[in-house]
Amino acid sequence: MAEITQRDGAWTFDGESVRIVPGRDKNVHLARQALGELTVPLEALAGVAYEPGRKSGRLRLRLRAGADPLAQATGGKLPDAADPYQLSVDPDRTGVAEYLVDEVRQALLLDQVPSGPCDRYLLPGPPVPVSATAGDATASFDGERIRLEWNWKTEESKKSGGPRTIPLADLAAVEWFPAAGLENGFLRFTVGKATATAAPKYDPHAVVLYGFRKDPLMALVAAAVTARMPHPFAPPEPADAPPALDAPPALDTAPGGLQKPEEGDEDHDALLRRLRALGDLHQSGVLTEEEFTTAKQAVLRRFSRH
């Protein structure tokens, strides 16, 4: 097991998933606090990296496209402070951060996790009901319908129609864009086959975002809705087709007639290398006795699986 705890929060990797717990420091972003604890399965990851910095480093998870409704809804546009898949790392914990990266990468290799898109969400998204107030409205979602309630900043022509309720079944798309420079951001719900023609300021299906700290909370509403819509990479419904012919038996030889190596042999060698690396980290003082023992037990459990 690999674990690192910082002011921003704590990450723990047990060989199967990365558990992310937001920190309790007052500077931890509201969106991270509202999102709460996350469990990211190994199969949802495309990669992990530690990025050193002058004052502090940064751990960063890279998710497979389509694995997470939040990432899908925001398109990677969340500000760093609100991104739950980043963790600021103090200089004295660099070794532990690099060890966690090494452990996750080794597990991705051993489990042969593909880096391509997912055809279903592997994270559930924010729980419902969920509600956020930012910009010119309060947006809420109960799992079946979205409700937009306007405030004093709402354009009069949009507010005059009263609160807006949108059934999930009528929804075609969700868009969330943050404010940038002098341009406002927005959260927009597209209904049916309609295309948005009005600016968000006048669109009764959109919330205007002015670039304030609470704007990413609207991304949580967008993510909760996205999680309950059809997946963008889901395979199409199969059409009627004739029965497939029986496939020829797989050959146990590689090109040229050479016998393929057993996958278990490759996994066994990789695990042995991991044990040696753990021993080196322990001897050099990067890992404490307790950390070394916990990590070694995790590797030995993987031996039993292979």
mmCIF file of C-alpha atoms in Angstrom:
data_model
loop_
_atom_site.group_PDB
_atom_site.id
_atom_site.type_symbol
_atom_site.label_atom_id
_atom_site.label_comp_id
_atom_site.label_asym_id
_atom_site.label_seq_id
_atom_site.Cartn_x
_atom_site.Cartn_y
_atom_site.Cartn_z
ATOM 1 C CA MET A 1 0.000 0.000 0.000
ATOM 2 C CA ALA A 2 1.207 3.512 -0.812
ATOM 3 C CA GLU A 3 -0.131 6.529 1.061
ATOM 4 C CA ILE A 4 0.591 10.247 1.208
ATOM 5 C CA THR A 5 -1.120 12.849 3.394
ATOM 6 C CA GLN A 6 -0.825 16.599 2.759
ATOM 7 C CA ARG A 7 -2.758 19.751 3.614
ATOM 8 C CA ASP A 8 -4.769 19.391 0.380
ATOM 9 C CA GLY A 9 -5.800 15.861 1.285
ATOM 10 C CA ALA A 10 -4.679 12.233 1.330
ATOM 11 C CA TRP A 11 -4.172 9.682 -1.437
ATOM 12 C CA THR A 12 -3.983 5.956 -0.755
ATOM 13 C CA PHE A 13 -3.287 3.236 -3.322
ATOM 14 C CA ASP A 14 -4.011 -0.371 -2.311
ATOM 15 C CA GLY A 15 -3.186 -2.050 -5.612
ATOM 16 C CA GLU A 16 -6.787 -1.906 -6.833
ATOM 17 C CA SER A 17 -7.836 1.751 -6.543
ATOM 18 C CA VAL A 18 -6.709 5.228 -5.506
ATOM 19 C CA ARG A 19 -8.691 6.583 -2.561
ATOM 20 C CA ILE A 20 -8.789 10.391 -2.483
ATOM 21 C CA VAL A 21 -9.843 12.182 0.704
ATOM 22 C CA PRO A 22 -9.981 16.011 0.604
ATOM 23 C CA GLY A 23 -8.097 17.874 3.299
ATOM 24 C CA ARG A 24 -9.732 19.862 6.073
ATOM 25 C CA ASP A 25 -7.517 22.904 5.660
ATOM 26 C CA LYS A 26 -9.498 26.106 5.168
ATOM 27 C CA ASN A 27 -7.724 26.694 1.859
ATOM 28 C CA VAL A 28 -9.014 23.453 0.312
ATOM 29 C CA HIS A 29 -11.383 24.419 -2.511
ATOM 30 C CA LEU A 30 -15.138 24.314 -1.903
ATOM 31 C CA ALA A 31 -15.644 21.985 -4.857
ATOM 32 C CA ARG A 32 -13.257 19.390 -3.404
ATOM 33 C CA GLN A 33 -14.973 19.601 -0.047
ATOM 34 C CA ALA A 34 -18.432 19.268 -1.612
ATOM 35 C CA LEU A 35 -17.361 16.347 -3.805
ATOM 36 C CA GLY A 36 -15.998 14.482 -0.782
ATOM 37 C CA GLU A 37 -14.127 11.186 -0.810
ATOM 38 C CA LEU A 38 -13.463 9.502 -4.161
ATOM 39 C CA THR A 39 -12.419 5.953 -5.004
ATOM 40 C CA VAL A 40 -10.809 5.769 -8.444
ATOM 41 C CA PRO A 41 -10.519 2.180 -9.712
ATOM 42 C CA LEU A 42 -7.279 1.204 -11.408
ATOM 43 C CA GLU A 43 -9.093 0.536 -14.692
ATOM 44 C CA ALA A 44 -10.182 4.212 -14.811
ATOM 45 C CA LEU A 45 -6.572 5.453 -14.918
ATOM 46 C CA ALA A 46 -4.576 6.287 -18.022
ATOM 47 C CA GLY A 47 -1.534 7.401 -16.036
ATOM 48 C CA VAL A 48 -0.088 9.180 -13.020
ATOM 49 C CA ALA A 49 2.755 11.658 -12.644
ATOM 50 C CA TYR A 50 4.687 13.599 -10.032
ATOM 51 C CA GLU A 51 5.647 17.101 -11.178
ATOM 52 C CA PRO A 52 8.398 18.699 -9.062
ATOM 53 C CA GLY A 53 8.252 22.432 -8.384
ATOM 54 C CA ARG A 54 10.371 25.114 -6.785
ATOM 55 C CA LYS A 55 8.309 25.353 -3.590
ATOM 56 C CA SER A 56 6.138 22.266 -3.839
ATOM 57 C CA GLY A 57 5.486 19.428 -6.217
ATOM 58 C CA ARG A 58 2.238 18.077 -7.581
ATOM 59 C CA LEU A 59 0.763 14.615 -7.947
ATOM 60 C CA ARG A 60 -1.583 14.322 -10.900
ATOM 61 C CA LEU A 61 -3.867 11.479 -11.976
ATOM 62 C CA ARG A 62 -4.722 11.187 -15.671
ATOM 63 C CA LEU A 63 -8.057 9.461 -16.240
ATOM 64 C CA ARG A 64 -9.141 7.556 -19.313
ATOM 65 C CA ALA A 65 -11.569 9.463 -21.524
ATOM 66 C CA GLY A 66 -15.134 8.673 -20.532
ATOM 67 C CA ALA A 67 -14.208 7.162 -17.162
ATOM 68 C CA ASP A 68 -15.428 10.018 -14.971
ATOM 69 C CA PRO A 69 -18.601 12.138 -15.365
ATOM 70 C CA LEU A 70 -16.899 15.156 -13.755
ATOM 71 C CA ALA A 71 -13.994 15.087 -16.196
ATOM 72 C CA GLN A 72 -16.441 14.497 -19.053
ATOM 73 C CA ALA A 73 -18.654 17.447 -18.060
ATOM 74 C CA THR A 74 -15.790 19.904 -17.536
ATOM 75 C CA GLY A 75 -13.514 18.827 -20.387
ATOM 76 C CA GLY A 76 -10.404 19.274 -18.256
ATOM 77 C CA LYS A 77 -11.212 22.947 -17.640
ATOM 78 C CA LEU A 78 -11.525 22.834 -13.846
ATOM 79 C CA PRO A 79 -9.048 25.192 -12.164
ATOM 80 C CA ASP A 80 -6.159 23.395 -10.455
ATOM 81 C CA ALA A 81 -7.401 24.313 -6.975
ATOM 82 C CA ALA A 82 -10.776 22.633 -7.652
ATOM 83 C CA ASP A 83 -9.403 19.568 -9.466
ATOM 84 C CA PRO A 84 -9.714 16.511 -7.172
ATOM 85 C CA TYR A 85 -7.158 14.592 -9.270
ATOM 86 C CA GLN A 86 -4.279 16.863 -8.256
ATOM 87 C CA LEU A 87 -2.450 16.967 -4.922
ATOM 88 C CA SER A 88 0.097 19.545 -3.807
ATOM 89 C CA VAL A 89 3.160 17.818 -2.281
ATOM 90 C CA ASP A 90 5.606 19.340 0.222
ATOM 91 C CA PRO A 91 9.317 19.021 -0.678
ATOM 92 C CA ASP A 92 10.043 16.631 2.197
ATOM 93 C CA ARG A 93 7.444 14.152 0.873
ATOM 94 C CA THR A 94 8.826 13.923 -2.655
ATOM 95 C CA GLY A 95 10.112 10.378 -2.103
ATOM 96 C CA VAL A 96 6.722 9.134 -0.920
ATOM 97 C CA ALA A 97 4.997 10.822 -3.876
ATOM 98 C CA GLU A 98 7.399 9.185 -6.328
ATOM 99 C CA TYR A 99 6.866 5.827 -4.634
ATOM 100 C CA LEU A 100 3.085 6.131 -5.036
ATOM 101 C CA VAL A 101 3.558 6.981 -8.725
ATOM 102 C CA ASP A 102 5.809 3.947 -9.145
ATOM 103 C CA GLU A 103 3.274 1.672 -7.452
ATOM 104 C CA VAL A 104 0.360 2.871 -9.614
ATOM 105 C CA ARG A 105 2.391 2.591 -12.820
ATOM 106 C CA GLN A 106 3.526 -0.906 -11.905
ATOM 107 C CA ALA A 107 -0.068 -1.972 -11.224
ATOM 108 C CA LEU A 108 -1.236 -0.490 -14.549
ATOM 109 C CA LEU A 109 1.473 -2.499 -16.283
ATOM 110 C CA LEU A 110 0.762 -5.743 -14.452
ATOM 111 C CA ASP A 111 -3.004 -5.487 -14.982
ATOM 112 C CA GLN A 112 -2.522 -4.365 -18.591
ATOM 113 C CA VAL A 113 -5.014 -1.512 -18.188
ATOM 114 C CA PRO A 114 -5.697 0.075 -21.596
ATOM 115 C CA SER A 115 -5.235 3.827 -21.971
ATOM 116 C CA GLY A 116 -8.023 4.289 -24.534
ATOM 117 C CA PRO A 117 -11.542 5.611 -23.903
ATOM 118 C CA CYS A 118 -14.078 3.817 -21.686
ATOM 119 C CA ASP A 119 -17.521 2.888 -22.984
ATOM 120 C CA ARG A 120 -19.102 3.341 -19.556
ATOM 121 C CA TYR A 121 -18.531 5.519 -16.513
ATOM 122 C CA LEU A 122 -16.247 3.874 -13.950
ATOM 123 C CA LEU A 123 -16.923 6.553 -11.309
ATOM 124 C CA PRO A 124 -20.466 7.324 -10.172
ATOM 125 C CA GLY A 125 -20.298 11.122 -10.227
ATOM 126 C CA PRO A 126 -21.596 13.379 -7.438
ATOM 127 C CA PRO A 127 -24.506 11.924 -5.435
ATOM 128 C CA VAL A 128 -27.982 13.374 -5.791
ATOM 129 C CA PRO A 129 -29.741 15.474 -4.802
ATOM 130 C CA VAL A 130 -27.127 18.110 -5.553
ATOM 131 C CA SER A 131 -27.473 21.873 -5.611
ATOM 132 C CA ALA A 132 -25.213 24.871 -6.214
ATOM 133 C CA THR A 133 -25.614 28.634 -6.193
ATOM 134 C CA ALA A 134 -23.314 30.683 -8.402
ATOM 135 C CA GLY A 135 -23.572 33.333 -11.077
ATOM 136 C CA ASP A 136 -27.174 34.303 -11.852
ATOM 137 C CA ALA A 137 -28.979 31.203 -10.540
ATOM 138 C CA THR A 138 -29.288 28.251 -8.211
ATOM 139 C CA ALA A 139 -29.194 24.930 -10.051
ATOM 140 C CA SER A 140 -30.397 21.713 -8.437
ATOM 141 C CA PHE A 141 -30.790 18.133 -9.653
ATOM 142 C CA ASP A 142 -32.694 15.327 -7.926
ATOM 143 C CA GLY A 143 -31.777 12.523 -10.316
ATOM 144 C CA GLU A 144 -34.827 13.030 -12.557
ATOM 145 C CA ARG A 145 -35.118 16.763 -13.214
ATOM 146 C CA ILE A 146 -33.038 19.934 -13.176
ATOM 147 C CA ARG A 147 -34.416 23.100 -11.630
ATOM 148 C CA LEU A 148 -33.018 26.589 -12.276
ATOM 149 C CA GLU A 149 -34.046 29.384 -9.911
ATOM 150 C CA TRP A 150 -32.999 32.929 -10.754
ATOM 151 C CA ASN A 151 -31.591 35.653 -8.478
ATOM 152 C CA TRP A 152 -31.212 39.434 -8.521
ATOM 153 C CA LYS A 153 -28.324 39.234 -11.025
ATOM 154 C CA THR A 154 -30.453 37.463 -13.650
ATOM 155 C CA GLU A 155 -31.349 39.365 -16.821
ATOM 156 C CA GLU A 156 -34.988 40.500 -16.537
ATOM 157 C CA SER A 157 -36.093 38.874 -19.799
ATOM 158 C CA LYS A 158 -34.833 35.506 -18.550
ATOM 159 C CA LYS A 159 -36.187 35.929 -15.039
ATOM 160 C CA SER A 160 -39.660 36.928 -16.237
ATOM 161 C CA GLY A 161 -40.425 33.334 -17.270
ATOM 162 C CA GLY A 162 -40.008 32.146 -13.693
ATOM 163 C CA PRO A 163 -37.989 29.148 -12.476
ATOM 164 C CA ARG A 164 -37.184 26.555 -15.129
ATOM 165 C CA THR A 165 -37.635 22.774 -14.680
ATOM 166 C CA ILE A 166 -36.014 20.411 -17.195
ATOM 167 C CA PRO A 167 -36.769 16.662 -17.113
ATOM 168 C CA LEU A 168 -33.693 14.508 -17.569
ATOM 169 C CA ALA A 169 -35.501 12.584 -20.331
ATOM 170 C CA ASP A 170 -35.718 15.803 -22.407
ATOM 171 C CA LEU A 171 -32.025 16.593 -22.126
ATOM 172 C CA ALA A 172 -29.673 16.268 -25.114
ATOM 173 C CA ALA A 173 -26.437 17.812 -23.792
ATOM 174 C CA VAL A 174 -24.763 19.528 -20.848
ATOM 175 C CA GLU A 175 -22.054 22.166 -21.282
ATOM 176 C CA TRP A 176 -19.930 23.728 -18.561
ATOM 177 C CA PHE A 177 -17.331 26.407 -19.325
ATOM 178 C CA PRO A 178 -15.466 28.490 -16.749
ATOM 179 C CA ALA A 179 -15.071 32.238 -16.993
ATOM 180 C CA ALA A 180 -11.823 33.297 -18.668
ATOM 181 C CA GLY A 181 -10.450 36.818 -18.668
ATOM 182 C CA LEU A 182 -13.281 39.226 -19.426
ATOM 183 C CA GLU A 183 -15.511 36.457 -20.780
ATOM 184 C CA ASN A 184 -18.164 34.960 -18.502
ATOM 185 C CA GLY A 185 -18.552 31.218 -18.202
ATOM 186 C CA PHE A 186 -21.769 29.243 -18.229
ATOM 187 C CA LEU A 187 -23.604 26.020 -17.466
ATOM 188 C CA ARG A 188 -26.041 25.222 -20.271
ATOM 189 C CA PHE A 189 -28.634 22.461 -20.655
ATOM 190 C CA THR A 190 -29.624 21.716 -24.258
ATOM 191 C CA VAL A 191 -33.130 20.313 -24.609
ATOM 192 C CA GLY A 192 -34.064 17.892 -27.390
ATOM 193 C CA LYS A 193 -32.585 18.718 -30.786
ATOM 194 C CA ALA A 194 -32.614 22.449 -30.176
ATOM 195 C CA THR A 195 -29.408 24.395 -30.739
ATOM 196 C CA ALA A 196 -28.563 27.264 -28.458
ATOM 197 C CA THR A 197 -28.893 30.596 -30.232
ATOM 198 C CA ALA A 198 -29.281 32.992 -27.300
ATOM 199 C CA ALA A 199 -26.298 34.038 -25.199
ATOM 200 C CA PRO A 200 -26.296 32.418 -21.723
ATOM 201 C CA LYS A 201 -27.276 35.793 -20.279
ATOM 202 C CA TYR A 202 -30.671 35.467 -22.018
ATOM 203 C CA ASP A 203 -30.987 31.675 -22.310
ATOM 204 C CA PRO A 204 -33.556 30.259 -19.820
ATOM 205 C CA HIS A 205 -31.712 26.906 -19.931
ATOM 206 C CA ALA A 206 -28.346 28.394 -18.950
ATOM 207 C CA VAL A 207 -26.615 29.781 -15.866
ATOM 208 C CA VAL A 208 -24.110 32.605 -16.298
ATOM 209 C CA LEU A 209 -20.846 32.228 -14.331
ATOM 210 C CA TYR A 210 -18.902 35.373 -13.466
ATOM 211 C CA GLY A 211 -15.585 33.850 -12.451
ATOM 212 C CA PHE A 212 -16.064 33.647 -8.699
ATOM 213 C CA ARG A 213 -14.863 30.930 -6.314
ATOM 214 C CA LYS A 214 -18.185 29.056 -6.272
ATOM 215 C CA ASP A 215 -18.315 28.567 -10.053
ATOM 216 C CA PRO A 216 -16.823 25.020 -9.932
ATOM 217 C CA LEU A 217 -19.734 23.974 -7.698
ATOM 218 C CA MET A 218 -21.884 24.264 -10.825
ATOM 219 C CA ALA A 219 -19.561 21.698 -12.406
ATOM 220 C CA LEU A 220 -20.728 19.200 -9.768
ATOM 221 C CA VAL A 221 -24.329 19.679 -10.895
ATOM 222 C CA ALA A 222 -23.206 19.216 -14.504
ATOM 223 C CA ALA A 223 -21.328 16.033 -13.546
ATOM 224 C CA ALA A 224 -24.289 14.551 -11.649
ATOM 225 C CA VAL A 225 -26.518 15.104 -14.690
ATOM 226 C CA THR A 226 -23.865 13.795 -17.108
ATOM 227 C CA ALA A 227 -23.511 10.578 -15.087
ATOM 228 C CA ARG A 228 -27.195 9.794 -15.695
ATOM 229 C CA MET A 229 -27.199 10.514 -19.424
ATOM 230 C CA PRO A 230 -26.209 8.034 -22.172
ATOM 231 C CA HIS A 231 -22.451 7.502 -22.272
ATOM 232 C CA PRO A 232 -20.835 9.282 -25.244
ATOM 233 C CA PHE A 233 -18.635 6.286 -26.118
ATOM 234 C CA ALA A 234 -21.176 3.519 -25.511
ATOM 235 C CA PRO A 235 -21.307 1.026 -28.400
ATOM 236 C CA PRO A 236 -24.396 1.277 -30.615
ATOM 237 C CA GLU A 237 -27.207 -1.165 -30.134
ATOM 238 C CA PRO A 238 -26.386 -4.283 -32.181
ATOM 239 C CA ALA A 239 -28.459 -4.741 -35.331
ATOM 240 C CA ASP A 240 -29.819 -8.119 -36.350
ATOM 241 C CA ALA A 241 -26.928 -10.111 -37.777
ATOM 242 C CA PRO A 242 -26.320 -13.718 -38.802
ATOM 243 C CA PRO A 243 -24.652 -15.945 -36.221
ATOM 244 C CA ALA A 244 -20.895 -15.525 -36.144
ATOM 245 C CA LEU A 245 -18.788 -18.390 -37.418
ATOM 246 C CA ASP A 246 -16.760 -20.253 -34.876
ATOM 247 C CA ALA A 247 -13.343 -18.624 -34.556
ATOM 248 C CA PRO A 248 -10.293 -20.807 -35.122
ATOM 249 C CA PRO A 249 -8.518 -21.900 -31.963
ATOM 250 C CA ALA A 250 -5.852 -19.514 -30.736
ATOM 251 C CA LEU A 251 -2.295 -20.593 -31.384
ATOM 252 C CA ASP A 252 0.149 -20.904 -28.540
ATOM 253 C CA THR A 253 3.061 -19.903 -30.713
ATOM 254 C CA ALA A 254 4.440 -16.553 -31.728
ATOM 255 C CA PRO A 255 5.381 -15.689 -35.342
ATOM 256 C CA GLY A 256 8.163 -17.960 -36.599
ATOM 257 C CA GLY A 257 6.919 -20.919 -34.567
ATOM 258 C CA LEU A 258 8.406 -19.729 -31.266
ATOM 259 C CA GLN A 259 6.382 -20.515 -28.186
ATOM 260 C CA LYS A 260 4.821 -17.467 -26.508
ATOM 261 C CA PRO A 261 6.038 -16.733 -22.977
ATOM 262 C CA GLU A 262 3.536 -17.380 -20.240
ATOM 263 C CA GLU A 263 1.972 -14.153 -18.925
ATOM 264 C CA GLY A 264 2.382 -15.447 -15.396
ATOM 265 C CA ASP A 265 6.159 -15.641 -15.871
ATOM 266 C CA GLU A 266 6.294 -11.979 -16.912
ATOM 267 C CA ASP A 267 4.122 -10.931 -13.945
ATOM 268 C CA HIS A 268 6.294 -12.980 -11.580
ATOM 269 C CA ASP A 269 9.490 -11.251 -12.765
ATOM 270 C CA ALA A 270 7.895 -7.806 -12.479
ATOM 271 C CA LEU A 271 6.788 -8.501 -8.914
ATOM 272 C CA LEU A 272 10.269 -9.681 -7.971
ATOM 273 C CA ARG A 273 11.718 -6.443 -9.360
ATOM 274 C CA ARG A 274 9.140 -4.508 -7.318
ATOM 275 C CA LEU A 275 10.215 -6.266 -4.124
ATOM 276 C CA ARG A 276 13.865 -5.428 -4.814
ATOM 277 C CA ALA A 277 12.933 -1.782 -5.465
ATOM 278 C CA LEU A 278 11.025 -1.636 -2.177
ATOM 279 C CA GLY A 279 14.067 -2.958 -0.357
ATOM 280 C CA ASP A 280 16.247 -0.255 -1.915
ATOM 281 C CA LEU A 281 13.774 2.480 -0.930
ATOM 282 C CA HIS A 282 13.684 1.144 2.621
ATOM 283 C CA GLN A 283 17.463 0.984 2.946
ATOM 284 C CA SER A 284 17.858 4.508 1.571
ATOM 285 C CA GLY A 285 15.400 5.859 4.160
ATOM 286 C CA VAL A 286 12.651 6.908 1.739
ATOM 287 C CA LEU A 287 10.247 4.376 3.288
ATOM 288 C CA THR A 288 9.770 3.853 7.007
ATOM 289 C CA GLU A 289 9.706 0.339 8.446
ATOM 290 C CA GLU A 290 5.905 0.451 8.620
ATOM 291 C CA GLU A 291 5.556 1.743 5.030
ATOM 292 C CA PHE A 292 7.978 -0.901 3.765
ATOM 293 C CA THR A 293 6.133 -3.725 5.551
ATOM 294 C CA THR A 294 2.726 -2.581 4.258
ATOM 295 C CA ALA A 295 3.969 -2.208 0.685
ATOM 296 C CA LYS A 296 5.750 -5.557 0.759
ATOM 297 C CA GLN A 297 2.570 -7.296 1.926
ATOM 298 C CA ALA A 298 0.636 -5.681 -0.955
ATOM 299 C CA VAL A 299 3.162 -7.068 -3.461
ATOM 300 C CA LEU A 300 3.055 -10.509 -1.893
ATOM 301 C CA ARG A 301 -0.733 -10.495 -2.223
ATOM 302 C CA ARG A 302 -0.280 -9.827 -5.923
ATOM 303 C CA PHE A 303 1.997 -12.893 -6.066
ATOM 304 C CA SER A 304 -0.930 -15.013 -4.897
ATOM 305 C CA ARG A 305 -3.130 -13.577 -7.669
ATOM 306 C CA HIS A 306 -0.624 -14.545 -10.378
#
